[in-house]
CSV table of C-alpha atoms and ligand atoms in Angstrom, one decimal:
chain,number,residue,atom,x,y,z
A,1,UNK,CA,160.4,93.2,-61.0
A,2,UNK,CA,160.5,95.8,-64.6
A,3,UNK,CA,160.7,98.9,-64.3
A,4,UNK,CA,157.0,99.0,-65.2
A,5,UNK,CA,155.8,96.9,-62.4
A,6,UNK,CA,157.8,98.7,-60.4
A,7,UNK,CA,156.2,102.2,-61.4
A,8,UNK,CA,152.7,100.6,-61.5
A,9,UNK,CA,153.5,99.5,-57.4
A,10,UNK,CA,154.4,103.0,-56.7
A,11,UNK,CA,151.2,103.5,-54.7
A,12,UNK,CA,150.9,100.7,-53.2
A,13,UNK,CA,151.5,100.2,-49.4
A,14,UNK,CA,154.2,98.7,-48.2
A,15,UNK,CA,153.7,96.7,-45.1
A,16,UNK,CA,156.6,97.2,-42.3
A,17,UNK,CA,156.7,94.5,-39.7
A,18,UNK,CA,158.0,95.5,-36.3
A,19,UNK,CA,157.1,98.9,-37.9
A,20,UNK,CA,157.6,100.9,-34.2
A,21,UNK,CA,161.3,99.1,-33.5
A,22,UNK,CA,164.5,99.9,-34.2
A,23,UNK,CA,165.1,100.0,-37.9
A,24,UNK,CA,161.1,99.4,-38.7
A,25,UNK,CA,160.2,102.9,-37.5
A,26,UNK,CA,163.3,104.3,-39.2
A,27,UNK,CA,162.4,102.6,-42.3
A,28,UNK,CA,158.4,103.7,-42.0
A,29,UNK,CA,159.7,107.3,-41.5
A,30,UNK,CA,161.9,107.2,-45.0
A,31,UNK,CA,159.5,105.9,-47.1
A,32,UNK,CA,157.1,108.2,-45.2
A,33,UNK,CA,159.1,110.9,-46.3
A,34,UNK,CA,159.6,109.8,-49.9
A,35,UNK,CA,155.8,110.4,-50.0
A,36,UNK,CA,155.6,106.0,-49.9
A,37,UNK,CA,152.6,104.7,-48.2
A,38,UNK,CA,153.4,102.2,-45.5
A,39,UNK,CA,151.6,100.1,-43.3
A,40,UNK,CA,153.0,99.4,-40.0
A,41,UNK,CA,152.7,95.6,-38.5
A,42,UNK,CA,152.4,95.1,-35.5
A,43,UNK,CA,150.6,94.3,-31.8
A,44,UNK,CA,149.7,97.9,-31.2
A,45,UNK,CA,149.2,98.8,-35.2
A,46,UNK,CA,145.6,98.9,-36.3
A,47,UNK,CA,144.6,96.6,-37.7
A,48,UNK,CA,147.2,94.4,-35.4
A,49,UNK,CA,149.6,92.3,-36.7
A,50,UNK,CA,151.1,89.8,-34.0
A,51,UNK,CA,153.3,86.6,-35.0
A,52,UNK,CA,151.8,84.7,-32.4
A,53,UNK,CA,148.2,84.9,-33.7
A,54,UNK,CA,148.5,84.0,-37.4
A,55,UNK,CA,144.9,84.9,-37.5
A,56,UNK,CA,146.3,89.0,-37.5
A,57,UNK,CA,148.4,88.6,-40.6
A,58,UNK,CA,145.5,88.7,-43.3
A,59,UNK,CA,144.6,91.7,-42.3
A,60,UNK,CA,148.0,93.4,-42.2
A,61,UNK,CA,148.5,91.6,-45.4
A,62,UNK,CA,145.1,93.0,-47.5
A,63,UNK,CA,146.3,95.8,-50.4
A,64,UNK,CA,149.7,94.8,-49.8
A,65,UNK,CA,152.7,94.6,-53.0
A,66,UNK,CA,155.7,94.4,-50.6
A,67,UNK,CA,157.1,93.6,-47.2
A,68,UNK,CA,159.8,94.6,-44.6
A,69,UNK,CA,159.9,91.3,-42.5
A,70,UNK,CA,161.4,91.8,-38.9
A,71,UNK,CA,161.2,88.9,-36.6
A,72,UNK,CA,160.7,89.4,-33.3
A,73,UNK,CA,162.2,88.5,-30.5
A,74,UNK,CA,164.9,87.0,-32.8
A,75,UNK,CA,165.8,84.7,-36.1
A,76,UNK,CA,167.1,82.7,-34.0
A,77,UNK,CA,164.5,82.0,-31.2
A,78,UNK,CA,162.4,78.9,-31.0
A,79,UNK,CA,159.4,78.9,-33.9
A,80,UNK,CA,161.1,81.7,-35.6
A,81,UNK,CA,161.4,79.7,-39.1
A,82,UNK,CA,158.1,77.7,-39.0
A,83,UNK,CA,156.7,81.7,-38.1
A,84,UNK,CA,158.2,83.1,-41.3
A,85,UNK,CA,157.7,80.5,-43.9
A,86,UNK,CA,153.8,80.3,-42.9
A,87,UNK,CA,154.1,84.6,-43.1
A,88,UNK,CA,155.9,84.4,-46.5
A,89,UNK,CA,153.1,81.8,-48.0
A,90,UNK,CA,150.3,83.8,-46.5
A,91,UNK,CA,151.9,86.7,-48.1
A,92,UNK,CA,152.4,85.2,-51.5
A,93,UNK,CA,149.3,83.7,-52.0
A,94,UNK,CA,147.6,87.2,-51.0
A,95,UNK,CA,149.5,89.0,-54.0
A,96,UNK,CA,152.8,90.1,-52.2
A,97,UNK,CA,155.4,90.7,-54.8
A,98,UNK,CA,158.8,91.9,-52.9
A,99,UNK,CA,160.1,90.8,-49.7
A,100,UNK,CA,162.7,92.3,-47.7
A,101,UNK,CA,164.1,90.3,-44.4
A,102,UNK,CA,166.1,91.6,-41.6
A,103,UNK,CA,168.4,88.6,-40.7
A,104,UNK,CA,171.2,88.0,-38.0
A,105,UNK,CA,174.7,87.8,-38.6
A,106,UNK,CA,176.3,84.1,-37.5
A,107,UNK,CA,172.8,82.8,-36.5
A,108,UNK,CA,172.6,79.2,-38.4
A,109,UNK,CA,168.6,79.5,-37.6
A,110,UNK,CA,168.5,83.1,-39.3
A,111,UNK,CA,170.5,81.9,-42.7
A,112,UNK,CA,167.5,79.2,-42.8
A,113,UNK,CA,164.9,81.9,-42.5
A,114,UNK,CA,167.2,83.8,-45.3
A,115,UNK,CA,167.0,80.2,-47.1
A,116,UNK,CA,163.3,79.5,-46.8
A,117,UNK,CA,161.9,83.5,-48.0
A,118,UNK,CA,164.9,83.0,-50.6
A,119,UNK,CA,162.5,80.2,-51.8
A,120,UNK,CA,159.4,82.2,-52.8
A,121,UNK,CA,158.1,83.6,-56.0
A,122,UNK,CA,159.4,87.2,-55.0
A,123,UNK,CA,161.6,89.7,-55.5
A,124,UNK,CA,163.9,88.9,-52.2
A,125,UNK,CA,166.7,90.9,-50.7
A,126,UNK,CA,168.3,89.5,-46.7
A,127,UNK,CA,170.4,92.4,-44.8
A,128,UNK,CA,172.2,89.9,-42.3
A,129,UNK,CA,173.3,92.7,-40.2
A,130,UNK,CA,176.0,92.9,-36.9
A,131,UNK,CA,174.5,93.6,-33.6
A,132,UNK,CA,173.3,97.3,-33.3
A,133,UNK,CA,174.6,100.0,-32.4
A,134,UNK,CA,171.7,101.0,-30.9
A,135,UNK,CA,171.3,98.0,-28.4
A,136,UNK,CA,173.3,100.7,-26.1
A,137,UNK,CA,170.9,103.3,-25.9
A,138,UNK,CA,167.4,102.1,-27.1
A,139,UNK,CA,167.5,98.5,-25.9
A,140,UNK,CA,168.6,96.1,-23.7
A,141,UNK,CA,172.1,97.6,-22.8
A,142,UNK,CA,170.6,101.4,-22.0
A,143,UNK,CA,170.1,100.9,-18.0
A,144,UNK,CA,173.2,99.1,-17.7
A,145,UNK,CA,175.0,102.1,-19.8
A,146,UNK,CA,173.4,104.8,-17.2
A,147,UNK,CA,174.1,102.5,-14.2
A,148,UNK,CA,178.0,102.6,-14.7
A,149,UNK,CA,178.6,99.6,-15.3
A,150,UNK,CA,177.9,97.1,-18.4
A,151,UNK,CA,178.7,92.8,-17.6
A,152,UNK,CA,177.9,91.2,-21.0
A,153,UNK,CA,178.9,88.0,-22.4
A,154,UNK,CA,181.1,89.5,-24.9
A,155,UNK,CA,184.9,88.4,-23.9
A,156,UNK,CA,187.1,90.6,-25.6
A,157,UNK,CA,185.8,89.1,-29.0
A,158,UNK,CA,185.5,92.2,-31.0
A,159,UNK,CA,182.4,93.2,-33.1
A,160,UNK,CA,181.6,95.5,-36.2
A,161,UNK,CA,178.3,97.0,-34.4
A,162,UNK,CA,175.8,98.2,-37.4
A,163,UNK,CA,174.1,101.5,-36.8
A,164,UNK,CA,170.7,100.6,-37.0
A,165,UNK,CA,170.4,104.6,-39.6
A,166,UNK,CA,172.3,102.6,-42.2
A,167,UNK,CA,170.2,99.3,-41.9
A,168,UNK,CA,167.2,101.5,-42.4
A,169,UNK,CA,168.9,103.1,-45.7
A,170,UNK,CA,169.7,99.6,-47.3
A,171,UNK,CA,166.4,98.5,-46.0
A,172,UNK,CA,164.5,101.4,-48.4
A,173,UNK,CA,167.5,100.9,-51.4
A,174,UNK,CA,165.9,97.7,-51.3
A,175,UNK,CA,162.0,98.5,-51.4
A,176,UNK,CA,162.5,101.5,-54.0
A,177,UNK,CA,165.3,100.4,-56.4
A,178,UNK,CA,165.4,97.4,-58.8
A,179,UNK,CA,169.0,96.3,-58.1
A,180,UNK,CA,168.6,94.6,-54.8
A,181,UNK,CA,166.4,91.9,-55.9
A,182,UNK,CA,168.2,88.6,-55.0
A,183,UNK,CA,170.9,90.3,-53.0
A,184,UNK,CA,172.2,88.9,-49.5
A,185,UNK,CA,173.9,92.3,-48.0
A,186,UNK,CA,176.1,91.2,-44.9
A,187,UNK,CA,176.1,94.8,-43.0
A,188,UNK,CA,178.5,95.8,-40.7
A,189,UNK,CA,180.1,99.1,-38.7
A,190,UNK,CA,183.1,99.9,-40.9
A,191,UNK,CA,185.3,98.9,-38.0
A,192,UNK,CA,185.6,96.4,-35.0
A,193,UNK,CA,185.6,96.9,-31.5
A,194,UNK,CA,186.0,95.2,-27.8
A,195,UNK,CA,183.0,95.5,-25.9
A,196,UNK,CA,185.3,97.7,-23.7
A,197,UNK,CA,186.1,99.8,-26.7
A,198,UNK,CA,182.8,100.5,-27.3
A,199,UNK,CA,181.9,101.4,-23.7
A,200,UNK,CA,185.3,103.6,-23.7
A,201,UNK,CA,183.5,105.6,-26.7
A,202,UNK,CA,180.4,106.0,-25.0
A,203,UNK,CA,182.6,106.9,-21.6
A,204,UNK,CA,184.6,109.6,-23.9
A,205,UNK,CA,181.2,110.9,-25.5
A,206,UNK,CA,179.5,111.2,-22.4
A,207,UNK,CA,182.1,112.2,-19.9
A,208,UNK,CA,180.7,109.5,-17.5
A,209,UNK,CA,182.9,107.0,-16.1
A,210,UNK,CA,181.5,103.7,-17.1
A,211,UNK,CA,182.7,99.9,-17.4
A,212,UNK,CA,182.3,97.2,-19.2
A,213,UNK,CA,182.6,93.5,-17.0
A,214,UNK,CA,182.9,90.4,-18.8
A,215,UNK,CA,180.8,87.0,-18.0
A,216,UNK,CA,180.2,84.0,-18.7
A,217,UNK,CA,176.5,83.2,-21.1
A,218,UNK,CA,175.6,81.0,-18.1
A,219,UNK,CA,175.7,84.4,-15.6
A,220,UNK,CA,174.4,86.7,-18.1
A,221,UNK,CA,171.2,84.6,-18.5
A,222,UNK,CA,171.2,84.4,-14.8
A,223,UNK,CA,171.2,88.1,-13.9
A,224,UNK,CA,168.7,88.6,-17.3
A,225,UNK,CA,165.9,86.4,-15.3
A,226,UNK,CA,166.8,87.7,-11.8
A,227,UNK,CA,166.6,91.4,-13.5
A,228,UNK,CA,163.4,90.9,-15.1
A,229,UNK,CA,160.6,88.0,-13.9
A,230,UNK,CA,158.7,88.8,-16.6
A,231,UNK,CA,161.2,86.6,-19.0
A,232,UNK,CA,160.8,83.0,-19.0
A,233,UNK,CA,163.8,81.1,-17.7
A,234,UNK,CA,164.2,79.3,-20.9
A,235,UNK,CA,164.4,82.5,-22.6
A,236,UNK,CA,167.0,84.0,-20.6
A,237,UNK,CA,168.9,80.8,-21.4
A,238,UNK,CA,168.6,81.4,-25.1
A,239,UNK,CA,169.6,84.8,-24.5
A,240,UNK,CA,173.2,83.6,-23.4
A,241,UNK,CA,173.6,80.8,-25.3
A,242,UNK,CA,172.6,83.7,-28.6
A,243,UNK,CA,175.4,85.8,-26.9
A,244,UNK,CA,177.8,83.3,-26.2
A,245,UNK,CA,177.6,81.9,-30.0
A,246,UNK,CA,177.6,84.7,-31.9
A,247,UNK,CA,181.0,86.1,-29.9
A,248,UNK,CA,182.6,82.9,-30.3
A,249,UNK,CA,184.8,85.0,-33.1
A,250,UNK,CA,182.6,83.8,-36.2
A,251,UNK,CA,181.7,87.5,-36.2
A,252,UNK,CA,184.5,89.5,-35.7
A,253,UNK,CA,185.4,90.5,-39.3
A,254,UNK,CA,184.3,93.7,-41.3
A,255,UNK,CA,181.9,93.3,-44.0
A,256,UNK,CA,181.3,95.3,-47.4
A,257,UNK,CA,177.5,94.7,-47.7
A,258,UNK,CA,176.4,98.7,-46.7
A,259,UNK,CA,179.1,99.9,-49.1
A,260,UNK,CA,177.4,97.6,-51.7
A,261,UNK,CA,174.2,98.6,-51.5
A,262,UNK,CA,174.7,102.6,-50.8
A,263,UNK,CA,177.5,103.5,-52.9
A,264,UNK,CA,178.8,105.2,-49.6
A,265,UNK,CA,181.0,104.1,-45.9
A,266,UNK,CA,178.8,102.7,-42.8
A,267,UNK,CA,178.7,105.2,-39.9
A,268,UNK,CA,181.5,104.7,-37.1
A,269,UNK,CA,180.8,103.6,-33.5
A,270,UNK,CA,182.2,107.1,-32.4
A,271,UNK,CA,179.6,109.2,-34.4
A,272,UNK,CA,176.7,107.2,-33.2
A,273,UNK,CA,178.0,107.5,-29.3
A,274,UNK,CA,178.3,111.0,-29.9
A,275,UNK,CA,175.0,111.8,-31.1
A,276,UNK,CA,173.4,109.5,-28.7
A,277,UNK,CA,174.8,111.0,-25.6
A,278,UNK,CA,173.4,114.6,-27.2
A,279,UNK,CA,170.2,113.4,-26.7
A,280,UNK,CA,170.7,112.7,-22.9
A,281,UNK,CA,169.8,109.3,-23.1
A,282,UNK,CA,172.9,107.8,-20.8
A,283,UNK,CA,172.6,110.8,-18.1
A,284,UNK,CA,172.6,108.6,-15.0
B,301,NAP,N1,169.3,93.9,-31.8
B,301,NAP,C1,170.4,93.5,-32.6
B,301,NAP,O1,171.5,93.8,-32.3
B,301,NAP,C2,170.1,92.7,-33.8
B,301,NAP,C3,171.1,92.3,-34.6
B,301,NAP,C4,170.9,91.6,-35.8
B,301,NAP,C5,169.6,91.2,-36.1
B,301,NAP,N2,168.6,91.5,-35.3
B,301,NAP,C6,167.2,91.1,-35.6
B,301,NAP,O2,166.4,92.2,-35.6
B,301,NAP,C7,165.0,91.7,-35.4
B,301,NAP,C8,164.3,92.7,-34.6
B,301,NAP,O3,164.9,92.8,-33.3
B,301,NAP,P1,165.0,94.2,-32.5
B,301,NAP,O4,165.7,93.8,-31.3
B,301,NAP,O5,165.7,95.2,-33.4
B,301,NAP,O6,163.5,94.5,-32.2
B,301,NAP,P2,162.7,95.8,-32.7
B,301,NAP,O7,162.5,95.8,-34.2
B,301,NAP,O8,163.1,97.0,-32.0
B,301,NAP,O9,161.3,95.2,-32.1
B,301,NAP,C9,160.2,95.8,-31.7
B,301,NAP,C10,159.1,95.8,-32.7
B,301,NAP,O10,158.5,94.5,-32.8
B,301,NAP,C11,157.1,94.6,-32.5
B,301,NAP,N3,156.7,93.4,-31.9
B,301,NAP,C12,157.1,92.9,-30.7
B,301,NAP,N4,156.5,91.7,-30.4
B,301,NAP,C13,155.8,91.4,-31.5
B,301,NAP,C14,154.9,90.3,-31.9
B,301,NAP,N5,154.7,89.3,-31.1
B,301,NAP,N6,154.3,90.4,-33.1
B,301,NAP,C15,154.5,91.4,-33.9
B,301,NAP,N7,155.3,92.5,-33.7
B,301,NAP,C16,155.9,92.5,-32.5
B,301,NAP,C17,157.0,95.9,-31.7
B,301,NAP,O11,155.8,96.5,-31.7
B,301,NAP,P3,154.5,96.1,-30.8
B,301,NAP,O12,155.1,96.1,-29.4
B,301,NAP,O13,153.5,97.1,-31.1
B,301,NAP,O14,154.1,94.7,-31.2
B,301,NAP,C18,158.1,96.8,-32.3
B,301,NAP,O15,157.5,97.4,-33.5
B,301,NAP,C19,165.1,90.3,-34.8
B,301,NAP,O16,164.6,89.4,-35.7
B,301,NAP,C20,166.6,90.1,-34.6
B,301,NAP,O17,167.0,88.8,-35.0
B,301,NAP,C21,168.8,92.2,-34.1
């Protein structure tokens, strides 16, 4: 997009899918402050925006120059791809200029989602990012954290988590600047760690004593359904095969792609686990 069109777009609203999630409501609440109007997409949003009823997205889509497309549950899940090209046509054909996609680092099924936005008539920029920091204190990993004790399918295959702060800053480099158009920025924590390094830092941050057990995908999707009826069997199956996949070691290298975008280091594991357990959020 010029530098004109880009100043002309100024005002428009920017439409943030998954706008109340992790990086979504971080991203909403930069542009917020940069005086940006946003949008936010999704189920509880009004109007609602809900992948499963592509009857929502017009709506969501009306008045709209650019997007921040997060997929939920995951890039990777069943109908994820066939869900985001129909989004990315609706979105063209209703006058959306700039796309930006959250994507998932070693997940074959996210690179095609990467592959099928890359093919539209937009401005396009994919942050593939590492799992998240955050997964250990405002997601799945939180209760297990404050119970003492953490069993993941995680081996001792170490992992450059991404605080989710930094996906949010490449997110809005990306819907503000020119120079991200056509960029694929791999993300990553600037270094790796076990699984049982990143529980000891959370441990030494919150003076707790708490332990990280390795299993297998096949017992981690067990103990996901017995945990929680409300997921479907074949989901908790996806869930370990997704975990079992992406530690298989094609992950566990450090990437440049925040560096790249911001000029400046990603944030360490250590930082985030301190200013986590500030907040209180692992007190048993
Ligand atoms: N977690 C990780 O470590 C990680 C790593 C790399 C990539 N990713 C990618 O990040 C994306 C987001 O995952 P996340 O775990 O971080 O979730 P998240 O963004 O925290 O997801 C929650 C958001 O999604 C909305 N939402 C939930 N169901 C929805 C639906 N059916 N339709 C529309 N909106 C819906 C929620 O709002 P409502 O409840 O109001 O609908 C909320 O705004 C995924 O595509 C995943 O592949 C995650």
């Amino acid at each position: 997009m010029t530098e004109n069109l880009k100043a002309q777009t100024h005002d428009k609203t920017i439409l943030i899918l998954g706008g109340t999630g992790k990086t979504g409501r971080r991203v909403a609440d930069r542009l917020t402050a940069l005086g940006r109007p946003v949008r936010i997409g999704s189920r509880s949003a009004d109007p609602a925006f809900d992948w499963e009823e592509p009857g929502t997205w017009a709506g969501a889509l009306e008045g709209i120059d650019a997007v921040y497309v997060t997929y939920y549950p995951d890039l990777a899940a069943p109908g994820a791809s066939d869900a985001v090209r129909a989004f990315a046509d609706q979105a063209v054909a209703s006058g959306v200029r700039q796309l930006v996609l959250l994507s998932g680092r070693g997940e074959p099924e996210a690179q095609l989602c990467e592959e099928i936005v890359q093919s539209h008539p937009v401005d396009w920029t994919c942050v593939r990012a590492s799992l998240f920091m955050q997964n250990f204190d405002e997601y799945f990993l939180v209760d297990a954290v404050r119970g003492g004790v953490v069993a993941f399918p995680a081996g001792s295959t170490p992992e450059p988590f991404i605080d989710v702060d930094d996906i949010a800053d490449v997110v809005v480099a990306a819907l503000t600047e020119d120079r991200h158009a056509g960029q694929v920025y791999e993300v990553t924590g600037p270094r790796l760690l076990t699984f049982a390094e990143a529980i000891e830092a959370i441990s030494a941050a919150t003076g707790r004593d708490v332990r990280y057990v390795p299993i297998t995908p096949e017992e981690y999707a067990a103990a996901a359904a017995a945990e929680d009826p409300t997921i479907p069997p074949e989901f908790a199956t996806f869930l370990g095969d997704l975990f079992g996949t992406i530690f298989d070691g094609r992950n566990a290298h450090v990437t440049d792609g925040v560096e790249r975008a911001l000029g400046r280091p990603a944030r360490d594991f250590a930082d985030y686990a301190r200013r986590a357990a500030a907040t209180g959020v692992w007190s048993a």
